DNA sequence: ATCTCTTGACTCAATGTATC
DNA sequence: GATACATTGAGTCAAGAGAT
């Protein structure tokens, strides 16, 4: 029997309107399979079930993205893509500051925080806040950025555009729009974008044979300054942690980021946007948090008192940052505040930094009194104050015997495995003994 | 899970500073 | 000016941390 003949015979079987539920309905059915005709042998019904694509059954239940998310389908020479749009007025408050307040904070040396001189002129009005949602973390050529969230100040509003690929085929159109937007901004603001979003997008641009300036743009990546300031203040420095613990914000209907790839795969398969629309919310929140965080970093660096850091560790980190940037007086103020607000564990480190800051700014008596205070601690952590006092007595007061006593104390508290430290202490002691003898012989 | 840079600890060399 | 010591910077390595 040839194929034509077989088709003819199949078509001659009278058509029966399917009485069984759709695959979706069936999945929730309590009815045993056998009674639903699974083993019944009705060929037409079985063929219907096999041949009809799932989407035909589901069609009436599909809610496209255009119906769930405010935005529009954009036509480009590369095809269509979807763009969600939302605007926030200047008085919109996110965290402690309004958007206008964030814009009004005087410029601070972002180039020092990121070690990129091009950020000297950073201006949030010329910056594009960028965050992508992707089909995975691996970042290889198989990973798509199916959503690119872009935030920018426009007039007295903050606008968020989200380029969304309704299908993989819409990537070219999305990238062409992205390329245009990138061309009209001078700076990029991201969170870990330097090692994630930017390389990923660059790969996508290359694969679609497009040139892009994304890699060359000065990037104010908030992760690094955040770590510098808040490392140790919270359990980690993830964006969501900073959002909750630092900015005091709570998300209402968020999706965990690890769900995002599978939500997108489901969306592409079914075309139903009911679950994926929460990813728009997730991405929008990430962008707004970046703005608030950028403002916070801006403020805390420009005016620590106004930013009111709550924890000692924040003041301590800030102090080290100021010290590194050569702002010694601000650093000392931060260390002093940190000392009043931290536990014993941190206080030891703060006292080390503060005493050294006193020493290097010529406030030797203040330094000495701190080292002496450290010597009174019941659980000394290291020989730092002993060694510093030994130097002080040797070079400032020329009291070699006292200096030797401090070296001995340092030796007593240095664990035996720290051989180099011990060797240095012994060398110091030898030198002091010589000096002492020289003095005695004079 | 994957990737890759930053950070901190450590060492060594160069430079700066104080003292005789 | 010579010397000794302190400080700073550069280089190396391993571990940690963030993105979906």
Tab-separated table of C-alpha atoms (C1' of nucleotides) in Angstrom:
chain	number	residue	atom	x	y	z
A	1	UNK	CA	0.000	0.000	0.000
A	2	UNK	CA	1.561	3.287	-1.033
A	3	UNK	CA	1.406	6.530	0.934
A	4	UNK	CA	-1.438	8.021	-1.140
A	5	UNK	CA	-3.581	4.975	-0.541
A	6	UNK	CA	-2.938	5.026	3.210
A	7	UNK	CA	-3.856	8.736	3.452
A	8	UNK	CA	-7.052	8.099	1.506
A	9	UNK	CA	-8.060	5.373	3.920
A	10	UNK	CA	-7.266	7.530	6.910
A	11	UNK	CA	-9.388	10.363	5.541
A	12	UNK	CA	-12.284	8.026	5.005
A	13	UNK	CA	-12.526	7.412	8.765
A	14	UNK	CA	-15.461	9.548	9.947
A	15	UNK	CA	-14.265	12.678	11.823
A	16	UNK	CA	-15.200	12.647	15.499
A	17	UNK	CA	-15.246	15.874	17.454
A	18	UNK	CA	-12.755	15.369	20.270
A	19	UNK	CA	-14.536	14.943	23.536
A	20	UNK	CA	-11.426	14.623	25.609
A	21	UNK	CA	-10.059	17.676	27.388
A	22	UNK	CA	-7.076	19.662	26.131
A	23	UNK	CA	-3.690	18.475	27.273
A	24	UNK	CA	-3.712	21.204	29.889
A	25	UNK	CA	-7.131	20.208	31.225
A	26	UNK	CA	-6.253	16.532	30.967
A	27	UNK	CA	-3.177	16.969	33.095
A	28	UNK	CA	-5.380	17.991	35.992
A	29	UNK	CA	-7.965	15.257	35.393
A	30	UNK	CA	-8.606	12.555	37.930
A	31	UNK	CA	-10.032	10.185	35.233
A	32	UNK	CA	-7.963	7.025	34.659
A	33	UNK	CA	-6.180	6.954	31.300
A	34	UNK	CA	-7.932	3.791	30.067
A	35	UNK	CA	-11.374	5.311	30.424
A	36	UNK	CA	-10.267	8.406	28.482
A	37	UNK	CA	-9.691	6.172	25.482
A	38	UNK	CA	-5.921	5.970	25.915
A	39	UNK	CA	-6.014	2.250	25.288
A	40	UNK	CA	-9.347	2.391	23.397
A	41	UNK	CA	-7.930	2.021	19.944
A	42	UNK	CA	-9.808	4.932	18.271
A	43	UNK	CA	-7.236	5.716	15.577
A	44	UNK	CA	-8.660	9.121	14.528
A	45	UNK	CA	-8.767	10.310	18.113
A	46	UNK	CA	-5.256	9.119	18.816
A	47	UNK	CA	-3.942	10.674	15.629
A	48	UNK	CA	-5.689	13.932	16.457
A	49	UNK	CA	-4.001	13.963	19.798
A	50	UNK	CA	-0.586	13.232	18.340
A	51	UNK	CA	-0.747	15.441	15.263
A	52	UNK	CA	-2.467	18.528	16.681
A	53	UNK	CA	0.220	20.842	17.974
A	54	UNK	CA	-0.190	21.731	21.632
A	55	UNK	CA	-0.482	25.413	20.819
A	56	UNK	CA	-3.772	24.801	18.980
A	57	UNK	CA	-5.306	23.456	22.147
A	58	UNK	CA	-3.795	26.238	24.217
A	59	UNK	CA	-4.449	29.034	21.797
A	60	UNK	CA	-7.456	30.475	23.569
A	61	UNK	CA	-5.470	30.578	26.831
A	62	UNK	CA	-2.419	32.388	25.511
A	63	UNK	CA	-1.876	35.903	26.819
A	64	UNK	CA	0.678	37.694	24.659
A	65	UNK	CA	3.204	40.078	26.212
A	66	UNK	CA	1.588	43.049	24.476
A	67	UNK	CA	-1.549	42.517	26.580
A	68	UNK	CA	0.256	42.231	29.897
A	69	UNK	CA	3.053	44.760	29.698
A	70	UNK	CA	2.769	48.399	28.742
A	71	UNK	CA	4.843	48.986	25.650
A	72	UNK	CA	4.873	48.662	21.930
A	73	UNK	CA	6.084	46.555	19.058
A	74	UNK	CA	8.925	48.396	17.354
A	75	UNK	CA	9.627	47.882	13.673
A	76	UNK	CA	13.174	48.188	12.446
A	77	UNK	CA	14.903	47.336	9.205
A	78	UNK	CA	16.022	44.174	11.013
A	79	UNK	CA	12.492	43.149	11.927
A	80	UNK	CA	10.270	43.641	14.947
A	81	UNK	CA	10.812	43.504	18.673
A	82	UNK	CA	8.911	44.486	21.788
A	83	UNK	CA	9.777	47.478	23.931
A	84	UNK	CA	8.246	48.051	27.365
A	85	UNK	CA	8.228	51.635	28.580
A	86	UNK	CA	7.748	53.213	31.967
A	87	UNK	CA	8.470	56.694	33.282
A	88	UNK	CA	9.054	57.891	36.814
A	89	UNK	CA	8.530	61.541	37.774
A	90	UNK	CA	11.348	63.583	39.297
A	91	UNK	CA	9.761	63.461	42.770
A	92	UNK	CA	9.641	59.649	42.636
A	93	UNK	CA	11.211	58.429	45.855
A	94	UNK	CA	13.206	55.219	45.852
A	95	UNK	CA	14.988	54.528	49.098
A	96	UNK	CA	15.901	57.682	50.946
A	97	UNK	CA	16.240	59.990	47.969
A	98	UNK	CA	14.103	61.264	45.134
A	99	UNK	CA	15.400	61.036	41.596
A	100	UNK	CA	16.028	64.796	41.479
A	101	UNK	CA	18.013	64.645	44.711
A	102	UNK	CA	20.187	61.944	43.202
A	103	UNK	CA	20.860	64.139	40.192
A	104	UNK	CA	21.630	67.134	42.378
A	105	UNK	CA	24.430	65.570	44.439
A	106	UNK	CA	27.651	67.265	43.406
A	107	UNK	CA	29.976	65.182	41.302
A	108	UNK	CA	32.482	63.083	43.181
A	109	UNK	CA	35.600	61.366	41.949
A	110	UNK	CA	34.090	58.239	40.367
A	111	UNK	CA	37.359	57.866	38.488
A	112	UNK	CA	39.135	57.175	41.780
A	113	UNK	CA	36.688	54.453	42.767
A	114	UNK	CA	36.902	52.673	39.423
A	115	UNK	CA	40.461	53.657	38.548
A	116	UNK	CA	39.239	54.945	35.206
A	117	UNK	CA	40.165	58.508	34.431
A	118	UNK	CA	37.375	58.831	31.869
A	119	UNK	CA	34.858	58.735	34.744
A	120	UNK	CA	36.174	62.050	36.063
A	121	UNK	CA	33.358	63.763	34.153
A	122	UNK	CA	30.629	61.265	35.095
A	123	UNK	CA	27.213	62.860	34.859
A	124	UNK	CA	24.093	60.764	35.421
A	125	UNK	CA	22.257	62.833	32.803
A	126	UNK	CA	24.652	61.463	30.217
A	127	UNK	CA	24.591	57.922	31.623
A	128	UNK	CA	22.675	54.868	30.565
A	129	UNK	CA	21.759	52.423	33.348
A	130	UNK	CA	21.871	48.936	31.879
A	131	UNK	CA	20.836	45.515	33.127
A	132	UNK	CA	20.172	42.384	31.089
A	133	UNK	CA	18.145	39.237	31.699
A	134	UNK	CA	19.613	36.241	29.981
A	135	UNK	CA	19.055	32.587	29.195
A	136	UNK	CA	21.782	31.479	31.587
A	137	UNK	CA	24.915	32.382	33.437
A	138	UNK	CA	27.495	30.638	31.354
A	139	UNK	CA	27.994	33.668	29.120
A	140	UNK	CA	29.077	31.611	26.126
A	141	UNK	CA	27.833	32.088	22.598
A	142	UNK	CA	24.681	30.121	23.430
A	143	UNK	CA	23.508	32.612	26.015
A	144	UNK	CA	21.011	35.229	24.816
A	145	UNK	CA	20.217	38.518	26.486
A	146	UNK	CA	16.501	38.222	25.856
A	147	UNK	CA	15.811	41.406	27.777
A	148	UNK	CA	17.885	44.562	27.939
A	149	UNK	CA	16.713	47.035	30.552
A	150	UNK	CA	17.806	50.623	29.952
A	151	UNK	CA	17.269	53.526	32.313
A	152	UNK	CA	18.028	57.164	31.598
A	153	UNK	CA	17.145	60.631	32.756
A	154	UNK	CA	15.072	62.523	30.224
A	155	UNK	CA	13.987	66.038	31.098
A	156	UNK	CA	12.727	65.802	34.667
A	157	UNK	CA	11.785	62.156	34.357
A	158	UNK	CA	13.551	58.851	34.686
A	159	UNK	CA	12.600	56.524	31.857
A	160	UNK	CA	12.988	52.761	31.738
A	161	UNK	CA	12.904	51.000	28.374
A	162	UNK	CA	13.035	47.222	28.254
A	163	UNK	CA	13.892	45.629	24.916
A	164	UNK	CA	12.341	42.190	24.883
A	165	UNK	CA	12.838	39.439	22.302
A	166	UNK	CA	9.494	37.670	21.893
A	167	UNK	CA	11.466	35.055	20.023
A	168	UNK	CA	15.156	34.428	19.334
A	169	UNK	CA	14.588	35.782	15.821
A	170	UNK	CA	13.953	39.248	17.291
A	171	UNK	CA	17.499	39.603	18.552
A	172	UNK	CA	18.716	41.549	15.534
A	173	UNK	CA	16.004	44.156	15.917
A	174	UNK	CA	16.673	44.445	19.665
A	175	UNK	CA	20.386	44.883	19.080
A	176	UNK	CA	19.867	47.511	16.405
A	177	UNK	CA	17.756	49.581	18.816
A	178	UNK	CA	20.297	49.044	21.594
A	179	UNK	CA	23.118	50.128	19.334
A	180	UNK	CA	21.298	53.365	18.527
A	181	UNK	CA	20.664	54.134	22.201
A	182	UNK	CA	24.253	53.348	23.199
A	183	UNK	CA	25.473	55.794	20.588
A	184	UNK	CA	23.602	58.624	22.237
A	185	UNK	CA	25.033	58.135	25.749
A	186	UNK	CA	28.478	58.863	27.111
A	187	UNK	CA	28.568	56.601	30.187
A	188	UNK	CA	27.250	53.222	31.227
A	189	UNK	CA	26.122	52.392	34.746
A	190	UNK	CA	25.867	48.685	35.599
A	191	UNK	CA	26.110	46.228	38.470
A	192	UNK	CA	28.778	43.676	37.630
A	193	UNK	CA	28.178	44.646	34.016
A	194	UNK	CA	31.893	44.898	33.473
A	195	UNK	CA	32.201	41.140	33.671
A	196	UNK	CA	28.724	40.021	32.803
A	197	UNK	CA	26.302	42.159	30.798
A	198	UNK	CA	28.874	43.983	28.687
A	199	UNK	CA	30.927	40.985	27.469
A	200	UNK	CA	27.690	39.105	26.842
A	201	UNK	CA	26.181	41.905	24.753
A	202	UNK	CA	29.458	42.394	22.964
A	203	UNK	CA	29.361	38.731	21.925
A	204	UNK	CA	25.781	39.134	20.705
A	205	UNK	CA	26.786	42.193	18.668
A	206	UNK	CA	29.692	40.284	17.120
A	207	UNK	CA	27.543	37.260	16.309
A	208	UNK	CA	25.030	39.460	14.527
A	209	UNK	CA	27.863	41.194	12.692
A	210	UNK	CA	27.271	44.578	14.242
A	211	UNK	CA	29.814	47.004	15.539
A	212	UNK	CA	29.194	48.416	18.983
A	213	UNK	CA	30.941	50.833	21.285
A	214	UNK	CA	29.653	49.052	24.381
A	215	UNK	CA	33.069	47.762	25.461
A	216	UNK	CA	34.724	51.139	24.980
A	217	UNK	CA	32.216	53.193	26.953
A	218	UNK	CA	33.354	54.434	30.379
A	219	UNK	CA	31.524	52.112	32.741
A	220	UNK	CA	30.640	53.074	36.295
A	221	UNK	CA	30.207	49.554	37.623
A	222	UNK	CA	28.535	49.834	41.009
A	223	UNK	CA	29.718	46.452	42.260
A	224	UNK	CA	33.281	47.537	43.045
A	225	UNK	CA	32.582	50.742	44.958
A	226	UNK	CA	29.759	48.899	46.754
A	227	UNK	CA	32.141	46.189	47.858
A	228	UNK	CA	34.662	48.750	48.968
A	229	UNK	CA	32.145	50.483	51.179
A	230	UNK	CA	29.758	47.759	52.337
A	231	UNK	CA	31.819	44.599	52.351
A	232	UNK	CA	31.422	43.199	55.833
A	233	UNK	CA	28.417	45.392	56.592
A	234	UNK	CA	25.967	42.844	55.168
A	235	UNK	CA	26.046	39.119	54.403
A	236	UNK	CA	27.117	39.831	50.792
A	237	UNK	CA	27.181	42.618	48.242
A	238	UNK	CA	24.554	41.338	45.826
A	239	UNK	CA	22.287	43.965	44.356
A	240	UNK	CA	19.170	42.614	46.055
A	241	UNK	CA	20.936	42.450	49.426
A	242	UNK	CA	22.008	46.079	49.148
A	243	UNK	CA	18.509	47.001	48.030
A	244	UNK	CA	16.916	45.422	51.101
A	245	UNK	CA	19.496	45.990	53.794
A	246	UNK	CA	20.965	49.298	52.720
A	247	UNK	CA	18.159	51.064	50.893
A	248	UNK	CA	15.369	49.482	52.920
A	249	UNK	CA	13.315	48.428	49.897
A	250	UNK	CA	11.195	45.281	49.590
A	251	UNK	CA	10.075	43.782	46.276
A	252	UNK	CA	6.449	42.737	46.090
A	253	UNK	CA	6.142	40.295	43.224
A	254	UNK	CA	9.697	39.376	42.331
A	255	UNK	CA	11.019	36.198	40.766
A	256	UNK	CA	14.256	34.618	41.993
A	257	UNK	CA	16.859	35.261	39.322
A	258	UNK	CA	17.649	31.566	38.950
A	259	UNK	CA	14.106	30.997	37.634
A	260	UNK	CA	14.480	33.550	34.868
A	261	UNK	CA	16.008	31.369	32.119
A	262	UNK	CA	13.353	28.676	32.482
A	263	UNK	CA	10.537	31.254	32.570
A	264	UNK	CA	11.815	32.571	29.248
A	265	UNK	CA	12.147	29.097	27.715
A	266	UNK	CA	8.529	28.409	28.706
A	267	UNK	CA	7.439	31.724	27.222
A	268	UNK	CA	9.150	31.049	23.889
A	269	UNK	CA	7.596	27.597	23.768
A	270	UNK	CA	4.047	28.631	24.603
A	271	UNK	CA	3.866	32.325	23.740
A	272	UNK	CA	2.053	32.813	27.034
A	273	UNK	CA	3.396	35.846	28.901
A	274	UNK	CA	1.667	35.344	32.225
A	275	UNK	CA	4.807	34.253	34.007
A	276	UNK	CA	7.460	36.117	32.066
A	277	UNK	CA	5.876	39.495	32.797
A	278	UNK	CA	7.235	39.271	36.349
A	279	UNK	CA	10.723	39.323	34.829
A	280	UNK	CA	9.932	42.814	33.514
A	281	UNK	CA	9.237	43.851	37.094
A	282	UNK	CA	12.460	42.192	38.296
A	283	UNK	CA	14.536	43.965	35.660
A	284	UNK	CA	12.854	47.339	36.286
A	285	UNK	CA	13.566	47.029	40.014
A	286	UNK	CA	17.195	46.196	39.309
A	287	UNK	CA	17.501	49.372	37.251
A	288	UNK	CA	15.836	51.551	39.888
A	289	UNK	CA	18.009	50.020	42.589
A	290	UNK	CA	21.086	50.849	40.531
A	291	UNK	CA	19.989	54.479	40.382
A	292	UNK	CA	19.387	54.603	44.135
A	293	UNK	CA	22.659	52.821	44.820
A	294	UNK	CA	24.588	55.137	42.529
A	295	UNK	CA	23.050	58.044	44.434
A	296	UNK	CA	23.940	56.476	47.741
A	297	UNK	CA	27.578	55.931	46.755
A	298	UNK	CA	27.629	59.452	45.388
A	299	UNK	CA	26.332	60.863	48.650
A	300	UNK	CA	28.296	58.759	51.112
A	301	UNK	CA	31.511	59.731	49.411
A	302	UNK	CA	30.640	63.371	48.969
A	303	UNK	CA	29.214	63.900	52.435
A	304	UNK	CA	29.402	60.939	54.842
A	305	UNK	CA	27.512	62.842	57.548
A	306	UNK	CA	24.550	63.490	55.256
A	307	UNK	CA	24.548	59.885	54.063
A	308	UNK	CA	24.409	58.742	57.710
A	309	UNK	CA	26.172	55.403	57.424
A	310	UNK	CA	24.698	53.296	60.204
A	311	UNK	CA	27.423	50.809	60.928
A	312	UNK	CA	30.937	51.167	62.180
A	313	UNK	CA	32.200	49.000	59.358
A	314	UNK	CA	30.808	51.448	56.778
A	315	UNK	CA	32.728	54.324	58.363
A	316	UNK	CA	35.837	52.146	58.544
A	317	UNK	CA	35.670	51.176	54.856
A	318	UNK	CA	34.989	54.749	53.890
A	319	UNK	CA	37.957	55.865	55.968
A	320	UNK	CA	40.288	53.485	54.143
A	321	UNK	CA	38.876	54.702	50.841
A	322	UNK	CA	39.518	58.346	51.775
A	323	UNK	CA	42.990	57.406	52.960
A	324	UNK	CA	43.775	55.681	49.663
A	325	UNK	CA	42.578	58.750	47.791
A	326	UNK	CA	44.826	60.998	49.845
A	327	UNK	CA	42.049	62.633	51.856
A	328	UNK	CA	43.665	62.113	55.253
A	329	UNK	CA	41.489	64.349	57.423
A	330	UNK	CA	38.237	62.821	56.156
A	331	UNK	CA	39.775	59.386	56.695
A	332	UNK	CA	40.637	60.148	60.318
A	333	UNK	CA	37.115	61.459	60.983
A	334	UNK	CA	35.690	58.220	59.565
A	335	UNK	CA	38.006	56.039	61.658
A	336	UNK	CA	37.060	57.940	64.802
A	337	UNK	CA	33.344	57.542	64.087
A	338	UNK	CA	33.861	53.863	63.257
A	339	UNK	CA	35.590	53.316	66.583
A	340	UNK	CA	32.551	54.614	68.460
A	341	UNK	CA	30.164	52.350	66.588
A	342	UNK	CA	31.817	48.974	66.183
A	343	UNK	CA	32.310	45.802	68.151
A	344	UNK	CA	35.631	44.690	69.657
A	345	UNK	CA	36.420	42.462	66.689
A	346	UNK	CA	36.484	45.397	64.290
A	347	UNK	CA	37.710	47.959	66.828
A	348	UNK	CA	41.185	46.384	66.841
A	349	UNK	CA	41.529	46.900	63.083
A	350	UNK	CA	40.089	50.403	63.265
A	351	UNK	CA	42.556	51.326	66.016
A	352	UNK	CA	45.418	50.032	63.899
A	353	UNK	CA	44.379	52.220	60.970
A	354	UNK	CA	43.606	55.239	63.140
A	355	UNK	CA	46.892	55.021	65.030
A	356	UNK	CA	48.838	54.736	61.757
A	357	UNK	CA	46.882	57.678	60.351
A	358	UNK	CA	47.839	59.703	63.441
A	359	UNK	CA	51.446	58.609	63.054
A	360	UNK	CA	51.625	59.548	59.377
A	361	UNK	CA	50.068	62.942	59.963
A	362	UNK	CA	52.540	63.728	62.722
A	363	UNK	CA	50.107	63.298	65.633
A	364	UNK	CA	52.517	61.024	67.476
A	365	UNK	CA	51.123	61.500	70.961
A	366	UNK	CA	47.624	60.542	69.792
A	367	UNK	CA	49.075	57.502	68.076
A	368	UNK	CA	50.961	56.508	71.195
A	369	UNK	CA	47.930	56.748	73.423
A	370	UNK	CA	46.022	54.481	71.036
A	371	UNK	CA	48.815	51.880	71.032
A	372	UNK	CA	48.888	52.010	74.827
A	373	UNK	CA	45.140	51.550	74.919
A	374	UNK	CA	45.528	48.506	72.652
A	375	UNK	CA	48.138	47.098	75.009
A	376	UNK	CA	45.474	47.058	77.749
A	377	UNK	CA	43.154	44.827	75.755
A	378	UNK	CA	42.606	41.431	77.388
A	379	UNK	CA	42.654	39.582	74.054
A	380	UNK	CA	45.312	41.174	71.912
A	381	UNK	CA	45.114	40.070	68.290
A	382	UNK	CA	48.664	40.731	67.138
A	383	UNK	CA	51.905	42.448	68.063
A	384	UNK	CA	51.109	45.639	66.153
A	385	UNK	CA	50.952	48.032	69.149
A	386	UNK	CA	54.106	46.453	70.698
A	387	UNK	CA	56.104	46.952	67.505
A	388	UNK	CA	54.852	50.491	67.006
A	389	UNK	CA	55.610	51.391	70.615
A	390	UNK	CA	59.075	49.863	70.195
A	391	UNK	CA	59.643	52.147	67.176
A	392	UNK	CA	58.254	55.098	69.079
A	393	UNK	CA	60.544	54.577	72.073
A	394	UNK	CA	63.536	53.887	69.825
A	395	UNK	CA	63.221	56.807	67.423
A	396	UNK	CA	61.260	59.472	69.309
A	397	UNK	CA	62.298	59.032	72.919
A	398	UNK	CA	65.603	57.143	72.485
A	399	UNK	CA	64.644	54.920	75.388
A	400	UNK	CA	66.148	51.717	74.052
A	401	UNK	CA	65.495	49.594	77.081
A	402	UNK	CA	61.758	50.263	76.943
A	403	UNK	CA	61.849	49.608	73.208
A	404	UNK	CA	63.501	46.222	73.822
A	405	UNK	CA	60.806	45.359	76.349
A	406	UNK	CA	58.113	46.013	73.739
A	407	UNK	CA	59.949	43.864	71.187
A	408	UNK	CA	60.041	41.059	73.748
A	409	UNK	CA	56.302	41.391	74.291
A	410	UNK	CA	55.747	41.248	70.529
A	411	UNK	CA	57.910	38.125	70.329
A	412	UNK	CA	55.915	36.492	73.112
A	413	UNK	CA	52.620	36.943	71.282
A	414	UNK	CA	53.771	36.025	67.780
A	415	UNK	CA	52.880	32.437	66.867
A	416	UNK	CA	55.908	30.254	66.074
A	417	UNK	CA	54.829	29.581	62.463
A	418	UNK	CA	55.228	33.257	61.570
A	419	UNK	CA	58.911	32.759	61.061
A	420	UNK	CA	59.600	35.866	59.033
A	421	UNK	CA	57.876	38.107	61.561
A	422	UNK	CA	59.893	36.542	64.351
A	423	UNK	CA	63.122	36.955	62.390
A	424	UNK	CA	62.370	40.659	61.863
A	425	UNK	CA	61.624	41.113	65.543
A	426	UNK	CA	64.894	39.394	66.496
A	427	UNK	CA	66.806	41.637	64.085
A	428	UNK	CA	65.162	44.648	65.658
A	429	UNK	CA	66.065	43.450	69.099
A	430	UNK	CA	69.707	42.915	68.093
A	431	UNK	CA	69.916	46.426	66.719
A	432	UNK	CA	68.350	47.877	69.863
A	433	UNK	CA	70.782	45.958	72.072
A	434	UNK	CA	73.694	47.427	70.095
A	435	UNK	CA	72.268	50.929	70.400
A	436	UNK	CA	71.713	50.432	74.085
A	437	UNK	CA	75.299	49.243	74.598
A	438	UNK	CA	76.610	52.131	72.491
A	439	UNK	CA	74.729	54.568	74.696
A	440	UNK	CA	76.030	52.934	77.856
A	441	UNK	CA	79.659	53.112	76.646
A	442	UNK	CA	79.463	56.770	75.821
B	1	DA	C1'	27.079	25.933	37.201
B	2	DT	C1'	30.879	29.439	34.498
B	3	DC	C1'	33.902	33.074	33.980
B	4	DT	C1'	37.132	36.395	35.316
B	5	DC	C1'	38.598	40.195	37.868
B	6	DT	C1'	39.395	42.131	42.462
B	7	DT	C1'	41.225	41.746	46.827
B	8	DG	C1'	44.343	40.647	50.393
B	9	DA	C1'	48.489	38.530	51.957
B	10	DC	C1'	53.008	38.193	51.091
B	11	DT	C1'	57.735	39.332	49.383
B	12	DC	C1'	61.219	42.153	47.435
B	13	DA	C1'	63.234	46.308	45.632
B	14	DA	C1'	63.348	51.213	45.305
B	15	DT	C1'	62.858	55.475	47.413
B	16	DG	C1'	62.428	58.688	51.294
B	17	DT	C1'	63.793	60.272	55.862
B	18	DA	C1'	66.258	60.821	60.134
B	19	DT	C1'	70.435	60.676	62.480
B	20	DC	C1'	75.201	60.878	63.233
C	1	DG	C1'	77.678	62.078	52.937
C	2	DA	C1'	77.017	57.462	54.919
C	3	DT	C1'	74.132	54.564	57.257
C	4	DA	C1'	70.017	52.460	59.068
C	5	DC	C1'	65.430	52.209	59.067
C	6	DA	C1'	60.624	53.178	57.400
C	7	DT	C1'	57.578	53.523	53.750
C	8	DT	C1'	55.760	52.728	49.307
C	9	DG	C1'	55.053	50.391	45.016
C	10	DA	C1'	55.228	46.419	42.087
C	11	DG	C1'	54.712	41.616	41.306
C	12	DT	C1'	52.728	37.074	42.433
C	13	DC	C1'	49.352	33.853	44.045
C	14	DA	C1'	45.077	31.940	45.864
C	15	DA	C1'	40.541	32.704	47.264
C	16	DG	C1'	36.256	35.031	46.984
C	17	DA	C1'	32.356	37.004	44.712
C	18	DG	C1'	28.901	38.558	41.352
C	19	DA	C1'	25.809	38.083	37.175
C	20	DT	C1'	21.117	34.648	35.188
